[in-house]
Amino acid sequence: MNAIEQMQQELQILEEHSNLRSLPALTHEGRYVEAHGRRMLNLSSNDYLGLAADRQLREEFLQGLTADSFLPTSSSSRLLTGNFSIYDELEQTLAGLFGTEAALVFNSGYHANTGILPAVSDAHTLILADKLVHASLIDGIRLSAARCIRYRHNDLKQLERLLTENHSAYRQVIIVTESLFSMDGDAADLKELVRLKQAYDNVLLYVDEAHAFGVRGERGLGYAEECGCIGEIDFLVGTFGKAAASAGAYIVCRRAIREYLVNRMRTFIFTTALPPVNIAWTLFIVRKLTGFQARRMHLERISSMLRNALTEKGYACPSTSHIVPMIAGASADAILKAEALQRHGFYALPVRPPTVPEGTSRIRFSLTADITEEEVEELIKHIG
Ligand code: PMP
């Protein structure tokens, strides 16, 4: 069998297991998407605050743009000629908001997570990672020289045991977790993680806030803000492609870590920096972030309505956030349930292995602040 035939055979197997993926053809219209000739409320986007669908925000931003300030490319890595001043402005704004010594901006969360761990780890590093961390973190771990042990999801007793048994054999140990988990919508116990790490002087903590930045905390800075432990997290990472309605990612950290990353992080050094106009839009949103408290409160209200309804209907619902999984089990069942909801005008999508563990295929409801209580009530009526 040649290489192409081998690929075709593997695709066939994916199809037989209902796990074949394809790019959906859809068009967007604010909160709605149109696919298969049907207009549906989008329940699958990461536009958690509804900012991407908010035309008025874009109009306001465009008013401040001119041909001189609309810079669609940086034409270079930041270390060469791509370091436009808007980058520094965004980083200073982030460091100011978080109250940290420094911040550094990356092209995406994927770049951040695949770049930071390889940069700061060596063969004398042990990484202890939650079993459910995002693929980008797994890839970062794979690219690093560190040894890695995965602990059971949110099992901090097991993590504590692993720390006790292993910390002295390594130069440093890095605990890696998400704050709100992308597929289950549950939260890590950040305060307890900080307590565990503080028991040792060679343990560092890495937290990915991709799904919490903008959404959680009084000022929308994330779950670490809500838990009151921003300053205790060594690598506090977040993305701009979700609630912040933009693209890119950040770390807020100590000055030394920022400087080290600028010198060692391959996914920062060897890539063309994001377009300055994109950074300007991110900055425009970040400056408004603290003011979106009403949207955050509404999002929590509709999320708890949906979580409670799923529990009442007998679904095990691990979520404590706006990411609400409806676990079907088999991929074929998840697909059928998603199709039924789509027929009723709700764009819900199945999430299948390898994104989630085998046997836990689900619909991942991803609620956004521009969805009304009435729409959630209507959705609940159609959940079987
Ligand atoms: N971290 C987590 C937890 C994510 O869910 C994602 C994207 N889904 C990323 C990182 C990657 O971020 P980006 O989309 O900006 O590459």
mmCIF file of C-alpha atoms and ligand atoms in Angstrom:
data_model
loop_
_atom_site.group_PDB
_atom_site.id
_atom_site.type_symbol
_atom_site.label_atom_id
_atom_site.label_comp_id
_atom_site.label_asym_id
_atom_site.label_seq_id
_atom_site.Cartn_x
_atom_site.Cartn_y
_atom_site.Cartn_z
ATOM 1 C CA MET A 1 0.000 0.000 0.000
ATOM 2 C CA ASN A 2 1.458 3.390 -0.924
ATOM 3 C CA ALA A 3 1.373 6.440 1.359
ATOM 4 C CA ILE A 4 -1.736 7.975 -0.222
ATOM 5 C CA GLU A 5 -3.664 4.691 -0.044
ATOM 6 C CA GLN A 6 -2.653 4.409 3.606
ATOM 7 C CA MET A 7 -4.109 7.881 4.255
ATOM 8 C CA GLN A 8 -7.318 6.966 2.439
ATOM 9 C CA GLN A 9 -7.660 3.826 4.520
ATOM 10 C CA GLU A 10 -7.220 5.764 7.775
ATOM 11 C CA LEU A 11 -9.810 8.322 6.673
ATOM 12 C CA GLN A 12 -12.195 5.472 5.904
ATOM 13 C CA ILE A 13 -11.741 4.104 9.443
ATOM 14 C CA LEU A 14 -12.406 7.563 10.912
ATOM 15 C CA GLU A 15 -15.595 7.745 8.860
ATOM 16 C CA GLU A 16 -16.738 4.288 10.021
ATOM 17 C CA HIS A 17 -16.338 5.447 13.639
ATOM 18 C CA SER A 18 -18.206 8.722 12.986
ATOM 19 C CA ASN A 19 -14.990 10.582 13.740
ATOM 20 C CA LEU A 20 -14.233 12.003 10.296
ATOM 21 C CA ARG A 21 -13.879 15.793 10.343
ATOM 22 C CA SER A 22 -14.488 18.219 7.525
ATOM 23 C CA LEU A 23 -14.522 21.983 7.194
ATOM 24 C CA PRO A 24 -18.106 23.254 7.504
ATOM 25 C CA ALA A 25 -19.402 25.640 4.852
ATOM 26 C CA LEU A 26 -21.108 28.456 6.759
ATOM 27 C CA THR A 27 -21.733 32.158 6.658
ATOM 28 C CA HIS A 28 -21.934 34.484 9.665
ATOM 29 C CA GLU A 29 -24.495 37.089 10.500
ATOM 30 C CA GLY A 30 -23.843 38.495 13.970
ATOM 31 C CA ARG A 31 -25.050 35.935 16.500
ATOM 32 C CA TYR A 32 -26.305 33.656 13.738
ATOM 33 C CA VAL A 33 -24.701 31.273 11.311
ATOM 34 C CA GLU A 34 -26.206 29.975 8.124
ATOM 35 C CA ALA A 35 -25.379 26.420 7.118
ATOM 36 C CA HIS A 36 -27.177 23.774 5.022
ATOM 37 C CA GLY A 37 -29.632 26.520 3.981
ATOM 38 C CA ARG A 38 -30.686 27.112 7.601
ATOM 39 C CA ARG A 39 -30.185 30.156 9.842
ATOM 40 C CA MET A 40 -29.224 29.124 13.382
ATOM 41 C CA LEU A 41 -28.283 30.770 16.672
ATOM 42 C CA ASN A 42 -24.556 30.164 17.141
ATOM 43 C CA LEU A 43 -24.019 28.068 20.283
ATOM 44 C CA SER A 44 -20.543 26.939 19.316
ATOM 45 C CA SER A 45 -18.420 30.066 19.142
ATOM 46 C CA ASN A 46 -15.881 31.318 21.653
ATOM 47 C CA ASP A 47 -17.148 34.898 21.338
ATOM 48 C CA TYR A 48 -18.032 34.621 25.030
ATOM 49 C CA LEU A 49 -18.822 38.295 25.640
ATOM 50 C CA GLY A 50 -20.589 38.755 22.301
ATOM 51 C CA LEU A 51 -18.011 41.363 21.262
ATOM 52 C CA ALA A 52 -17.182 39.833 17.875
ATOM 53 C CA ALA A 53 -20.851 40.041 16.938
ATOM 54 C CA ASP A 54 -21.096 43.681 18.118
ATOM 55 C CA ARG A 55 -21.037 45.868 14.999
ATOM 56 C CA GLN A 56 -21.008 49.100 17.004
ATOM 57 C CA LEU A 57 -17.634 48.251 18.532
ATOM 58 C CA ARG A 58 -16.141 47.764 15.097
ATOM 59 C CA GLU A 59 -17.605 51.052 13.899
ATOM 60 C CA GLU A 60 -16.095 52.864 16.895
ATOM 61 C CA PHE A 61 -12.703 51.292 16.231
ATOM 62 C CA LEU A 62 -12.813 52.120 12.532
ATOM 63 C CA GLN A 63 -13.482 55.788 13.269
ATOM 64 C CA GLY A 64 -10.014 56.036 14.812
ATOM 65 C CA LEU A 65 -8.271 54.417 11.835
ATOM 66 C CA THR A 66 -6.548 56.120 8.920
ATOM 67 C CA ALA A 67 -4.492 54.750 6.028
ATOM 68 C CA ASP A 68 -1.426 55.534 8.177
ATOM 69 C CA SER A 69 -2.613 53.634 11.228
ATOM 70 C CA PHE A 70 -4.196 50.743 9.349
ATOM 71 C CA LEU A 71 -1.094 48.560 9.167
ATOM 72 C CA PRO A 72 -2.069 45.121 7.886
ATOM 73 C CA THR A 73 1.354 43.524 8.342
ATOM 74 C CA SER A 74 4.405 43.826 10.554
ATOM 75 C CA SER A 75 6.585 42.430 7.743
ATOM 76 C CA SER A 76 9.034 40.911 10.226
ATOM 77 C CA SER A 77 9.681 39.164 13.506
ATOM 78 C CA ARG A 78 9.540 41.533 16.476
ATOM 79 C CA LEU A 79 13.240 40.948 17.064
ATOM 80 C CA LEU A 80 14.047 42.421 13.639
ATOM 81 C CA THR A 81 11.865 45.257 12.318
ATOM 82 C CA GLY A 82 8.412 44.059 13.424
ATOM 83 C CA ASN A 83 8.380 45.641 16.880
ATOM 84 C CA PHE A 84 5.854 48.410 16.330
ATOM 85 C CA SER A 85 5.211 50.619 19.372
ATOM 86 C CA ILE A 86 1.614 49.367 19.626
ATOM 87 C CA TYR A 87 3.021 46.053 20.928
ATOM 88 C CA ASP A 88 4.715 47.791 23.846
ATOM 89 C CA GLU A 89 1.553 49.762 24.499
ATOM 90 C CA LEU A 90 -0.528 46.579 24.694
ATOM 91 C CA GLU A 91 2.033 44.846 26.910
ATOM 92 C CA GLN A 92 2.275 47.792 29.268
ATOM 93 C CA THR A 93 -1.504 47.987 29.453
ATOM 94 C CA LEU A 94 -1.718 44.270 30.286
ATOM 95 C CA ALA A 95 1.007 44.450 32.926
ATOM 96 C CA GLY A 96 -0.760 47.484 34.422
ATOM 97 C CA LEU A 97 -4.145 45.746 34.544
ATOM 98 C CA PHE A 98 -2.764 42.547 36.044
ATOM 99 C CA GLY A 99 -0.348 44.340 38.351
ATOM 100 C CA THR A 100 2.593 42.241 37.136
ATOM 101 C CA GLU A 101 6.151 43.293 36.330
ATOM 102 C CA ALA A 102 5.799 42.417 32.656
ATOM 103 C CA ALA A 103 3.707 41.031 29.811
ATOM 104 C CA LEU A 104 4.567 39.563 26.427
ATOM 105 C CA VAL A 105 2.232 39.118 23.460
ATOM 106 C CA PHE A 106 2.253 36.149 21.061
ATOM 107 C CA ASN A 107 0.654 35.379 17.709
ATOM 108 C CA SER A 108 -1.778 32.828 19.145
ATOM 109 C CA GLY A 109 -2.471 30.678 22.160
ATOM 110 C CA TYR A 110 -1.072 27.801 20.163
ATOM 111 C CA HIS A 111 2.209 29.684 19.697
ATOM 112 C CA ALA A 112 2.269 30.541 23.417
ATOM 113 C CA ASN A 113 1.666 27.021 24.656
ATOM 114 C CA THR A 114 3.979 25.313 22.187
ATOM 115 C CA GLY A 115 6.715 27.869 22.808
ATOM 116 C CA ILE A 116 6.908 28.717 26.494
ATOM 117 C CA LEU A 117 7.423 25.229 27.963
ATOM 118 C CA PRO A 118 10.189 24.191 25.527
ATOM 119 C CA ALA A 119 11.929 27.532 26.186
ATOM 120 C CA VAL A 120 11.981 27.288 29.958
ATOM 121 C CA SER A 121 12.473 23.507 30.372
ATOM 122 C CA ASP A 122 15.549 21.301 30.152
ATOM 123 C CA ALA A 123 16.331 17.654 30.905
ATOM 124 C CA HIS A 124 16.416 18.506 34.634
ATOM 125 C CA THR A 125 12.823 19.728 34.529
ATOM 126 C CA LEU A 126 9.752 17.729 35.506
ATOM 127 C CA ILE A 127 6.377 18.836 34.142
ATOM 128 C CA LEU A 128 3.281 17.726 36.057
ATOM 129 C CA ALA A 129 0.278 18.333 33.801
ATOM 130 C CA ASP A 130 -3.439 17.832 34.301
ATOM 131 C CA LYS A 131 -4.719 14.927 32.177
ATOM 132 C CA LEU A 132 -7.164 17.206 30.327
ATOM 133 C CA VAL A 133 -4.919 20.115 29.337
ATOM 134 C CA HIS A 134 -5.354 21.452 25.805
ATOM 135 C CA ALA A 135 -3.575 19.908 22.804
ATOM 136 C CA SER A 136 -1.385 23.008 22.455
ATOM 137 C CA LEU A 137 0.041 22.396 25.935
ATOM 138 C CA ILE A 138 0.598 18.725 25.164
ATOM 139 C CA ASP A 139 2.491 19.730 22.033
ATOM 140 C CA GLY A 140 4.569 22.195 24.067
ATOM 141 C CA ILE A 141 5.424 19.436 26.509
ATOM 142 C CA ARG A 142 6.370 17.116 23.642
ATOM 143 C CA LEU A 143 8.682 19.749 22.177
ATOM 144 C CA SER A 144 10.415 20.281 25.508
ATOM 145 C CA ALA A 145 13.308 18.277 26.934
ATOM 146 C CA ALA A 146 11.466 17.832 30.217
ATOM 147 C CA ARG A 147 10.127 14.617 31.650
ATOM 148 C CA CYS A 148 6.351 14.753 32.032
ATOM 149 C CA ILE A 149 3.827 13.005 34.252
ATOM 150 C CA ARG A 150 0.108 13.626 33.738
ATOM 151 C CA TYR A 151 -2.038 13.637 36.882
ATOM 152 C CA ARG A 152 -5.726 12.652 36.899
ATOM 153 C CA HIS A 153 -7.973 15.570 36.023
ATOM 154 C CA ASN A 154 -8.087 18.014 38.965
ATOM 155 C CA ASP A 155 -6.791 15.307 41.333
ATOM 156 C CA LEU A 156 -4.653 17.519 43.542
ATOM 157 C CA LYS A 157 -4.062 14.726 46.059
ATOM 158 C CA GLN A 158 -2.282 12.757 43.344
ATOM 159 C CA LEU A 159 -0.429 15.917 42.309
ATOM 160 C CA GLU A 160 0.713 16.457 45.901
ATOM 161 C CA ARG A 161 2.018 12.877 46.051
ATOM 162 C CA LEU A 162 3.881 13.338 42.780
ATOM 163 C CA LEU A 163 5.432 16.563 44.057
ATOM 164 C CA THR A 164 6.546 14.985 47.328
ATOM 165 C CA GLU A 165 8.056 11.963 45.592
ATOM 166 C CA ASN A 166 9.777 13.757 42.715
ATOM 167 C CA HIS A 167 10.631 17.372 43.480
ATOM 168 C CA SER A 168 14.096 16.783 44.894
ATOM 169 C CA ALA A 169 15.251 14.807 41.839
ATOM 170 C CA TYR A 170 14.804 17.797 39.513
ATOM 171 C CA ARG A 171 16.197 21.300 39.131
ATOM 172 C CA GLN A 172 12.640 22.583 38.710
ATOM 173 C CA VAL A 173 9.099 21.250 38.546
ATOM 174 C CA ILE A 174 6.406 23.008 36.498
ATOM 175 C CA ILE A 175 2.734 22.348 37.255
ATOM 176 C CA VAL A 176 0.625 22.880 34.121
ATOM 177 C CA THR A 177 -3.145 23.392 34.120
ATOM 178 C CA GLU A 178 -5.970 25.284 32.487
ATOM 179 C CA SER A 179 -8.063 27.468 34.776
ATOM 180 C CA LEU A 180 -11.414 26.755 33.067
ATOM 181 C CA PHE A 181 -11.158 23.550 31.088
ATOM 182 C CA SER A 182 -12.114 23.845 27.443
ATOM 183 C CA MET A 183 -14.212 20.711 27.092
ATOM 184 C CA ASP A 184 -15.741 20.077 30.545
ATOM 185 C CA GLY A 185 -16.129 23.729 31.552
ATOM 186 C CA ASP A 186 -14.995 22.940 35.089
ATOM 187 C CA ALA A 187 -12.372 24.872 37.028
ATOM 188 C CA ALA A 188 -9.004 24.060 38.553
ATOM 189 C CA ASP A 189 -8.588 24.815 42.266
ATOM 190 C CA LEU A 190 -6.081 27.606 41.709
ATOM 191 C CA LYS A 191 -5.743 28.522 45.394
ATOM 192 C CA GLU A 192 -4.850 24.953 46.280
ATOM 193 C CA LEU A 193 -2.413 24.754 43.363
ATOM 194 C CA VAL A 194 -0.716 27.897 44.642
ATOM 195 C CA ARG A 195 -0.546 26.408 48.143
ATOM 196 C CA LEU A 196 1.041 23.207 46.781
ATOM 197 C CA LYS A 197 3.600 25.078 44.743
ATOM 198 C CA GLN A 198 4.540 27.367 47.607
ATOM 199 C CA ALA A 199 5.564 24.394 49.741
ATOM 200 C CA TYR A 200 8.677 24.028 47.522
ATOM 201 C CA ASP A 201 11.179 26.546 46.277
ATOM 202 C CA ASN A 202 11.756 24.788 42.924
ATOM 203 C CA VAL A 203 8.112 24.480 41.818
ATOM 204 C CA LEU A 204 6.550 26.852 39.265
ATOM 205 C CA LEU A 205 2.919 27.162 38.186
ATOM 206 C CA TYR A 206 1.686 27.550 34.574
ATOM 207 C CA VAL A 207 -2.005 28.408 34.100
ATOM 208 C CA ASP A 208 -3.789 28.729 30.737
ATOM 209 C CA GLU A 209 -6.716 31.154 31.049
ATOM 210 C CA ALA A 210 -7.841 30.860 27.391
ATOM 211 C CA HIS A 211 -11.476 30.318 28.385
ATOM 212 C CA ALA A 212 -11.568 32.588 31.410
ATOM 213 C CA PHE A 213 -9.884 35.776 30.192
ATOM 214 C CA GLY A 214 -12.556 38.427 29.676
ATOM 215 C CA VAL A 215 -15.198 36.261 31.293
ATOM 216 C CA ARG A 216 -14.211 35.744 34.923
ATOM 217 C CA GLY A 217 -13.105 38.089 37.673
ATOM 218 C CA GLU A 218 -14.462 41.481 38.660
ATOM 219 C CA ARG A 219 -12.445 43.192 35.926
ATOM 220 C CA GLY A 220 -12.552 40.298 33.460
ATOM 221 C CA LEU A 221 -8.904 39.378 33.942
ATOM 222 C CA GLY A 222 -9.705 35.712 34.396
ATOM 223 C CA TYR A 223 -10.192 33.041 37.000
ATOM 224 C CA ALA A 224 -6.914 33.898 38.749
ATOM 225 C CA GLU A 225 -8.344 37.361 39.412
ATOM 226 C CA GLU A 226 -11.499 35.767 40.841
ATOM 227 C CA CYS A 227 -9.359 33.534 43.079
ATOM 228 C CA GLY A 228 -7.138 36.427 44.118
ATOM 229 C CA CYS A 229 -3.879 34.743 43.090
ATOM 230 C CA ILE A 230 -2.624 36.519 39.953
ATOM 231 C CA GLY A 231 0.694 37.365 41.615
ATOM 232 C CA GLU A 232 1.353 33.771 42.681
ATOM 233 C CA ILE A 233 1.208 32.261 39.185
ATOM 234 C CA ASP A 234 4.553 32.188 37.409
ATOM 235 C CA PHE A 235 3.271 31.719 33.849
ATOM 236 C CA LEU A 236 -0.209 33.254 33.542
ATOM 237 C CA VAL A 237 -1.248 32.803 29.921
ATOM 238 C CA GLY A 238 -4.400 33.866 28.094
ATOM 239 C CA THR A 239 -5.673 34.252 24.552
ATOM 240 C CA PHE A 240 -7.343 37.079 22.647
ATOM 241 C CA GLY A 241 -9.199 34.878 20.138
ATOM 242 C CA LYS A 242 -12.121 34.081 22.407
ATOM 243 C CA ALA A 243 -13.807 36.586 24.760
ATOM 244 C CA ALA A 244 -11.566 39.432 23.563
ATOM 245 C CA ALA A 245 -12.852 39.003 19.985
ATOM 246 C CA SER A 246 -9.409 39.325 18.457
ATOM 247 C CA ALA A 247 -6.410 37.062 17.814
ATOM 248 C CA GLY A 248 -3.166 36.449 19.669
ATOM 249 C CA ALA A 249 -2.207 35.602 23.226
ATOM 250 C CA TYR A 250 -0.295 36.942 26.219
ATOM 251 C CA ILE A 251 1.704 35.974 29.250
ATOM 252 C CA VAL A 252 1.849 38.159 32.322
ATOM 253 C CA CYS A 253 4.890 37.359 34.415
ATOM 254 C CA ARG A 254 8.080 38.575 36.066
ATOM 255 C CA ARG A 255 10.474 40.717 34.021
ATOM 256 C CA ALA A 256 13.129 37.993 33.985
ATOM 257 C CA ILE A 257 10.733 35.461 32.494
ATOM 258 C CA ARG A 258 9.721 37.901 29.745
ATOM 259 C CA GLU A 259 13.344 38.616 28.885
ATOM 260 C CA TYR A 260 14.166 34.917 28.893
ATOM 261 C CA LEU A 261 11.293 34.152 26.502
ATOM 262 C CA VAL A 262 12.360 36.927 24.131
ATOM 263 C CA ASN A 263 15.735 35.192 23.933
ATOM 264 C CA ARG A 264 14.740 31.550 23.964
ATOM 265 C CA MET A 265 11.177 31.057 22.734
ATOM 266 C CA ARG A 266 11.253 29.739 19.183
ATOM 267 C CA THR A 267 7.549 30.375 18.419
ATOM 268 C CA PHE A 268 8.103 34.004 19.424
ATOM 269 C CA ILE A 269 11.432 34.556 17.675
ATOM 270 C CA PHE A 270 10.901 32.773 14.370
ATOM 271 C CA THR A 271 7.559 34.139 13.242
ATOM 272 C CA THR A 272 6.242 37.320 11.679
ATOM 273 C CA ALA A 273 4.582 39.396 14.378
ATOM 274 C CA LEU A 274 0.816 39.897 14.185
ATOM 275 C CA PRO A 275 -0.324 42.883 12.098
ATOM 276 C CA PRO A 276 -0.194 46.147 14.086
ATOM 277 C CA VAL A 277 -3.856 46.797 13.207
ATOM 278 C CA ASN A 278 -4.741 43.541 14.926
ATOM 279 C CA ILE A 279 -2.791 44.600 18.022
ATOM 280 C CA ALA A 280 -4.537 47.986 17.933
ATOM 281 C CA TRP A 281 -7.933 46.237 17.946
ATOM 282 C CA THR A 282 -6.849 43.975 20.826
ATOM 283 C CA LEU A 283 -5.737 47.036 22.780
ATOM 284 C CA PHE A 284 -9.037 48.777 22.010
ATOM 285 C CA ILE A 285 -10.919 45.778 23.479
ATOM 286 C CA VAL A 286 -8.565 45.237 26.434
ATOM 287 C CA ARG A 287 -9.022 48.870 27.500
ATOM 288 C CA LYS A 288 -12.776 48.299 27.610
ATOM 289 C CA LEU A 289 -12.573 44.938 29.365
ATOM 290 C CA THR A 290 -13.227 46.116 32.907
ATOM 291 C CA GLY A 291 -16.453 47.777 31.713
ATOM 292 C CA PHE A 292 -18.110 44.560 30.520
ATOM 293 C CA GLN A 293 -19.260 43.399 33.963
ATOM 294 C CA ALA A 294 -22.969 43.391 32.970
ATOM 295 C CA ARG A 295 -22.195 41.041 30.083
ATOM 296 C CA ARG A 296 -20.217 38.765 32.421
ATOM 297 C CA MET A 297 -23.098 38.629 34.889
ATOM 298 C CA HIS A 298 -25.647 37.879 32.175
ATOM 299 C CA LEU A 299 -23.414 35.114 30.809
ATOM 300 C CA GLU A 300 -23.224 33.514 34.246
ATOM 301 C CA ARG A 301 -27.028 33.753 34.616
ATOM 302 C CA ILE A 302 -27.831 31.970 31.347
ATOM 303 C CA SER A 303 -25.033 29.441 31.912
ATOM 304 C CA SER A 304 -26.429 28.392 35.269
ATOM 305 C CA MET A 305 -29.914 28.063 33.682
ATOM 306 C CA LEU A 306 -28.516 25.617 31.120
ATOM 307 C CA ARG A 307 -26.347 23.702 33.615
ATOM 308 C CA ASN A 308 -29.304 23.230 35.974
ATOM 309 C CA ALA A 309 -31.586 22.095 33.147
ATOM 310 C CA LEU A 310 -29.080 19.488 31.962
ATOM 311 C CA THR A 311 -28.676 18.142 35.488
ATOM 312 C CA GLU A 312 -32.473 17.943 35.860
ATOM 313 C CA LYS A 313 -32.664 16.009 32.595
ATOM 314 C CA GLY A 314 -30.209 13.451 34.007
ATOM 315 C CA TYR A 315 -26.994 14.530 32.289
ATOM 316 C CA ALA A 316 -23.802 14.465 34.341
ATOM 317 C CA CYS A 317 -22.727 18.094 34.055
ATOM 318 C CA PRO A 318 -19.209 18.813 35.346
ATOM 319 C CA SER A 319 -19.332 22.462 34.247
ATOM 320 C CA THR A 320 -19.216 25.467 36.550
ATOM 321 C CA SER A 321 -18.944 27.948 33.683
ATOM 322 C CA HIS A 322 -20.304 29.143 30.336
ATOM 323 C CA ILE A 323 -18.838 26.066 28.603
ATOM 324 C CA VAL A 324 -21.555 23.491 29.122
ATOM 325 C CA PRO A 325 -21.062 19.963 27.790
ATOM 326 C CA MET A 326 -23.946 17.615 27.123
ATOM 327 C CA ILE A 327 -22.194 14.259 27.178
ATOM 328 C CA ALA A 328 -23.763 11.699 24.816
ATOM 329 C CA GLY A 329 -21.086 8.971 24.941
ATOM 330 C CA ALA A 330 -20.872 7.479 21.443
ATOM 331 C CA SER A 331 -19.878 9.817 18.602
ATOM 332 C CA ALA A 332 -22.877 8.728 16.497
ATOM 333 C CA ASP A 333 -25.243 9.790 19.324
ATOM 334 C CA ALA A 334 -23.564 13.163 19.702
ATOM 335 C CA ILE A 335 -23.941 13.735 15.963
ATOM 336 C CA LEU A 336 -27.648 12.828 16.029
ATOM 337 C CA LYS A 337 -28.332 15.145 18.971
ATOM 338 C CA ALA A 338 -26.463 17.989 17.306
ATOM 339 C CA GLU A 339 -28.412 17.517 14.071
ATOM 340 C CA ALA A 340 -31.721 17.530 15.964
ATOM 341 C CA LEU A 341 -30.834 20.844 17.662
ATOM 342 C CA GLN A 342 -29.719 22.307 14.348
ATOM 343 C CA ARG A 343 -33.119 21.459 12.855
ATOM 344 C CA HIS A 344 -34.626 23.582 15.652
ATOM 345 C CA GLY A 345 -32.389 26.542 14.820
ATOM 346 C CA PHE A 346 -29.553 26.025 17.314
ATOM 347 C CA TYR A 347 -26.056 25.652 15.901
ATOM 348 C CA ALA A 348 -24.694 23.066 18.337
ATOM 349 C CA LEU A 349 -21.764 20.934 17.279
ATOM 350 C CA PRO A 350 -20.569 17.465 18.309
ATOM 351 C CA VAL A 351 -17.088 17.199 19.834
ATOM 352 C CA ARG A 352 -15.492 13.796 19.366
ATOM 353 C CA PRO A 353 -12.230 11.939 19.985
ATOM 354 C CA PRO A 354 -9.379 12.771 19.841
ATOM 355 C CA THR A 355 -10.517 16.192 21.131
ATOM 356 C CA VAL A 356 -12.242 14.438 24.062
ATOM 357 C CA PRO A 357 -11.563 10.970 25.542
ATOM 358 C CA GLU A 358 -13.077 7.923 23.809
ATOM 359 C CA GLY A 359 -16.688 7.302 24.910
ATOM 360 C CA THR A 360 -17.294 10.911 26.018
ATOM 361 C CA SER A 361 -18.427 12.459 22.720
ATOM 362 C CA ARG A 362 -20.617 15.413 23.455
ATOM 363 C CA ILE A 363 -22.269 18.577 22.390
ATOM 364 C CA ARG A 364 -20.234 21.461 23.701
ATOM 365 C CA PHE A 365 -22.545 24.397 24.305
ATOM 366 C CA SER A 366 -20.444 27.495 24.321
ATOM 367 C CA LEU A 367 -22.655 30.290 25.596
ATOM 368 C CA THR A 368 -22.140 33.930 24.760
ATOM 369 C CA ALA A 369 -23.386 37.064 26.494
ATOM 370 C CA ASP A 370 -25.581 38.099 23.563
ATOM 371 C CA ILE A 371 -27.853 35.045 23.966
ATOM 372 C CA THR A 372 -31.098 35.851 25.775
ATOM 373 C CA GLU A 373 -32.757 33.973 28.643
ATOM 374 C CA GLU A 374 -35.708 33.265 26.320
ATOM 375 C CA GLU A 375 -33.401 31.654 23.777
ATOM 376 C CA VAL A 376 -31.874 29.429 26.470
ATOM 377 C CA GLU A 377 -35.383 28.433 27.633
ATOM 378 C CA GLU A 378 -36.278 27.512 24.052
ATOM 379 C CA LEU A 379 -33.057 25.509 23.712
ATOM 380 C CA ILE A 380 -33.788 23.603 26.924
ATOM 381 C CA LYS A 381 -37.194 22.590 25.531
ATOM 382 C CA HIS A 382 -35.461 20.818 22.651
ATOM 383 C CA ILE A 383 -32.904 18.916 24.727
ATOM 384 C CA GLY A 384 -33.947 15.278 24.934
HETATM 385 N N1 PMP B 1 -5.433 27.018 25.160
HETATM 386 C C1 PMP B 1 -6.672 26.529 25.250
HETATM 387 C C2 PMP B 1 -7.136 26.006 26.565
HETATM 388 C C3 PMP B 1 -7.513 26.529 24.136
HETATM 389 O O1 PMP B 1 -8.751 26.042 24.226
HETATM 390 C C4 PMP B 1 -7.025 27.055 22.912
HETATM 391 C C5 PMP B 1 -7.862 27.140 21.641
HETATM 392 N N2 PMP B 1 -9.011 26.480 21.570
HETATM 393 C C6 PMP B 1 -5.713 27.515 22.855
HETATM 394 C C7 PMP B 1 -4.952 27.498 24.005
HETATM 395 C C8 PMP B 1 -5.129 28.010 21.573
HETATM 396 O O2 PMP B 1 -5.388 29.345 21.426
HETATM 397 P P1 PMP B 1 -5.413 30.004 19.978
HETATM 398 O O3 PMP B 1 -6.728 29.650 19.381
HETATM 399 O O4 PMP B 1 -5.219 31.467 20.223
HETATM 400 O O5 PMP B 1 -4.276 29.406 19.196
#
